[in-house]
Amino acid sequence: PKTDEEREHARRVSAKWREDNAERYREGQRSYGNRNRKQRAERAKERRRLNPEHAALKEKQWRQANPSKVKTWNLKKYGITAEDYNSMLELQGGVCFICYRTCGSGKSLCVDHNHLTGRVRRLLCSSCNRRVGQEESQSDYALKVRAYIKSDGRTCNPTET
């Protein structure tokens, strides 16, 4: 077995070699990563499963450190790029398409889309986006509420007003 001094000497020698051969070392790291991509992904998945609190903290830190990457990744869900988003934002004058307000505290406008077709519609503030989503999923309920209000409480049937 190696002594602590021998292990420390080996660490210093390795660090010196990595410093002197930085490009070769980086290429070796890339090559290893490419050859073992699947195994590395499985080990990472297992680490996240065993320690979800730590994984959530690391993800939060990464998201805070990489907001443009997060934005790009989120926009991919809707099939648009950051350039597409910025064009839409400029066309709308930087405001919500429904209420004409900007998002507070540095937040971005939401990409509103049809949940059935996936087609992107406009950019909305989070409040309007939530309301549209509720309206979309409860359109029958909304009709009943309107009929109820219009009938002054006499009926909930949209055809009886």
Tab-separated table of C-alpha atoms in Angstrom:
chain	number	residue	atom	x	y	z
A	1	PRO	CA	0.000	0.000	0.000
A	2	LYS	CA	1.094	3.524	-0.761
A	3	THR	CA	1.833	5.984	1.996
A	4	ASP	CA	0.142	9.372	2.192
A	5	GLU	CA	3.358	10.969	0.948
A	6	GLU	CA	3.493	8.656	-2.087
A	7	ARG	CA	-0.146	9.386	-2.935
A	8	GLU	CA	0.464	13.135	-2.610
A	9	HIS	CA	3.548	12.889	-4.839
A	10	ALA	CA	1.522	10.970	-7.463
A	11	ARG	CA	-1.226	13.660	-7.347
A	12	ARG	CA	1.363	16.415	-7.892
A	13	VAL	CA	2.952	14.546	-10.804
A	14	SER	CA	-0.475	13.971	-12.417
A	15	ALA	CA	-1.471	17.602	-11.958
A	16	LYS	CA	1.820	18.745	-13.500
A	17	TRP	CA	1.336	16.411	-16.479
A	18	ARG	CA	-2.254	17.692	-17.025
A	19	GLU	CA	-0.972	21.269	-16.893
A	20	ASP	CA	1.877	20.584	-19.339
A	21	ASN	CA	-0.362	18.591	-21.707
A	22	ALA	CA	-3.618	20.516	-21.366
A	23	GLU	CA	-4.842	20.009	-24.942
A	24	ARG	CA	-3.976	16.295	-24.979
A	25	TYR	CA	-5.683	15.876	-21.574
A	26	ARG	CA	-8.854	17.661	-22.775
A	27	GLU	CA	-8.957	15.497	-25.910
A	28	GLY	CA	-8.639	12.379	-23.763
A	29	GLN	CA	-11.500	13.582	-21.578
A	30	ARG	CA	-13.698	14.252	-24.647
A	31	SER	CA	-12.815	10.881	-26.119
A	32	TYR	CA	-13.647	9.080	-22.863
A	33	GLY	CA	-16.923	10.976	-22.594
A	34	ASN	CA	-17.916	10.033	-26.134
A	35	ARG	CA	-16.979	6.362	-25.680
A	36	ASN	CA	-18.821	6.047	-22.375
A	37	ARG	CA	-21.770	8.396	-22.889
A	38	LYS	CA	-24.450	5.818	-22.045
A	39	GLN	CA	-22.753	4.568	-18.868
A	40	ARG	CA	-22.091	8.131	-17.676
A	41	ALA	CA	-25.741	9.047	-18.259
A	42	GLU	CA	-26.900	5.978	-16.318
A	43	ARG	CA	-24.581	6.782	-13.389
A	44	ALA	CA	-25.781	10.388	-13.338
A	45	LYS	CA	-29.413	9.252	-13.402
A	46	GLU	CA	-28.751	6.913	-10.475
A	47	ARG	CA	-27.021	9.698	-8.492
A	48	ARG	CA	-30.042	11.968	-9.070
A	49	ARG	CA	-32.400	9.190	-7.968
A	50	LEU	CA	-30.423	8.520	-4.779
A	51	ASN	CA	-30.103	12.193	-3.842
A	52	PRO	CA	-32.988	14.198	-5.363
A	53	GLU	CA	-32.484	17.218	-3.077
A	54	HIS	CA	-28.886	17.627	-4.192
A	55	ALA	CA	-29.900	17.131	-7.850
A	56	ALA	CA	-32.613	19.794	-7.533
A	57	LEU	CA	-30.150	22.229	-5.957
A	58	LYS	CA	-27.566	21.631	-8.710
A	59	GLU	CA	-30.216	22.070	-11.406
A	60	LYS	CA	-31.383	25.316	-9.825
A	61	GLN	CA	-27.808	26.609	-9.680
A	62	TRP	CA	-27.234	25.623	-13.319
A	63	ARG	CA	-30.455	27.325	-14.447
A	64	GLN	CA	-29.460	30.528	-12.638
A	65	ALA	CA	-25.991	30.440	-14.176
A	66	ASN	CA	-27.255	29.651	-17.725
A	67	PRO	CA	-30.495	31.590	-18.356
A	68	SER	CA	-30.005	31.838	-22.120
A	69	LYS	CA	-29.530	28.055	-22.434
A	70	VAL	CA	-32.639	27.480	-20.326
A	71	LYS	CA	-34.618	29.885	-22.533
A	72	THR	CA	-33.406	28.155	-25.712
A	73	TRP	CA	-34.281	24.736	-24.290
A	74	ASN	CA	-37.756	25.910	-23.239
A	75	LEU	CA	-38.475	27.448	-26.643
A	76	LYS	CA	-37.595	24.172	-28.390
A	77	LYS	CA	-40.768	22.688	-26.858
A	78	TYR	CA	-42.768	25.050	-29.052
A	79	GLY	CA	-40.640	24.597	-32.160
A	80	ILE	CA	-39.302	28.158	-32.149
A	81	THR	CA	-35.868	29.699	-31.703
A	82	ALA	CA	-34.777	32.624	-29.568
A	83	GLU	CA	-34.742	34.714	-32.769
A	84	ASP	CA	-38.381	33.736	-33.466
A	85	TYR	CA	-39.328	34.687	-29.910
A	86	ASN	CA	-37.529	38.034	-30.156
A	87	SER	CA	-39.245	38.783	-33.481
A	88	MET	CA	-42.653	38.051	-31.945
A	89	LEU	CA	-41.767	40.193	-28.940
A	90	GLU	CA	-40.756	43.082	-31.189
A	91	LEU	CA	-43.934	42.772	-33.297
A	92	GLN	CA	-46.003	42.964	-30.095
A	93	GLY	CA	-44.050	45.956	-28.820
A	94	GLY	CA	-42.677	43.966	-25.883
A	95	VAL	CA	-46.095	43.624	-24.231
A	96	CYS	CA	-48.709	40.919	-23.650
A	97	PHE	CA	-50.976	40.499	-26.696
A	98	ILE	CA	-54.113	40.562	-24.505
A	99	CYS	CA	-53.584	43.066	-21.681
A	100	TYR	CA	-50.735	45.148	-23.219
A	101	ARG	CA	-48.629	44.938	-20.050
A	102	THR	CA	-45.014	43.875	-19.703
A	103	CYS	CA	-44.031	41.072	-17.368
A	104	GLY	CA	-42.798	42.270	-14.016
A	105	SER	CA	-39.510	41.531	-12.283
A	106	GLY	CA	-37.530	40.760	-15.434
A	107	LYS	CA	-39.631	37.763	-16.482
A	108	SER	CA	-40.287	36.911	-20.098
A	109	LEU	CA	-43.654	36.719	-21.778
A	110	CYS	CA	-45.082	33.203	-22.102
A	111	VAL	CA	-45.374	31.459	-25.449
A	112	ASP	CA	-49.094	30.750	-25.815
A	113	HIS	CA	-49.903	27.733	-27.956
A	114	ASN	CA	-52.843	25.556	-28.869
A	115	HIS	CA	-52.608	22.445	-26.692
A	116	LEU	CA	-54.340	20.287	-29.303
A	117	THR	CA	-52.362	21.313	-32.385
A	118	GLY	CA	-49.202	22.668	-30.748
A	119	ARG	CA	-49.396	25.771	-32.962
A	120	VAL	CA	-47.843	28.876	-31.395
A	121	ARG	CA	-50.293	31.769	-31.157
A	122	ARG	CA	-48.842	34.847	-29.410
A	123	LEU	CA	-46.811	35.968	-26.396
A	124	LEU	CA	-48.797	36.540	-23.211
A	125	CYS	CA	-48.050	37.577	-19.655
A	126	SER	CA	-48.265	34.690	-17.189
A	127	SER	CA	-51.596	35.913	-15.836
A	128	CYS	CA	-53.276	36.035	-19.266
A	129	ASN	CA	-51.636	32.746	-20.254
A	130	ARG	CA	-53.116	31.007	-17.190
A	131	ARG	CA	-56.538	32.463	-17.913
A	132	VAL	CA	-56.422	31.364	-21.546
A	133	GLY	CA	-55.391	27.870	-20.444
A	134	GLN	CA	-58.266	27.696	-17.970
A	135	GLU	CA	-60.693	29.028	-20.547
A	136	GLU	CA	-59.450	26.518	-23.096
A	137	SER	CA	-59.818	23.562	-20.759
A	138	GLN	CA	-63.118	24.733	-19.269
A	139	SER	CA	-64.854	26.319	-22.245
A	140	ASP	CA	-68.096	24.450	-21.476
A	141	TYR	CA	-67.900	25.634	-17.870
A	142	ALA	CA	-67.267	29.212	-19.003
A	143	LEU	CA	-70.362	29.106	-21.202
A	144	LYS	CA	-72.418	27.957	-18.218
A	145	VAL	CA	-71.003	30.721	-16.004
A	146	ARG	CA	-71.817	33.348	-18.629
A	147	ALA	CA	-75.355	31.989	-19.015
A	148	TYR	CA	-75.794	31.964	-15.246
A	149	ILE	CA	-74.650	35.583	-14.929
A	150	LYS	CA	-76.723	36.680	-17.905
A	151	SER	CA	-79.849	34.967	-16.525
A	152	ASP	CA	-79.298	36.574	-13.112
A	153	GLY	CA	-79.205	33.164	-11.439
A	154	ARG	CA	-82.356	31.717	-13.002
A	155	THR	CA	-80.548	29.049	-15.078
A	156	CYS	CA	-77.211	27.398	-15.764
A	157	ASN	CA	-78.233	26.212	-19.215
A	158	PRO	CA	-76.492	28.287	-21.933
A	159	THR	CA	-79.443	27.733	-24.304
A	160	GLU	CA	-81.972	29.140	-21.798
A	161	THR	CA	-81.412	32.861	-21.457
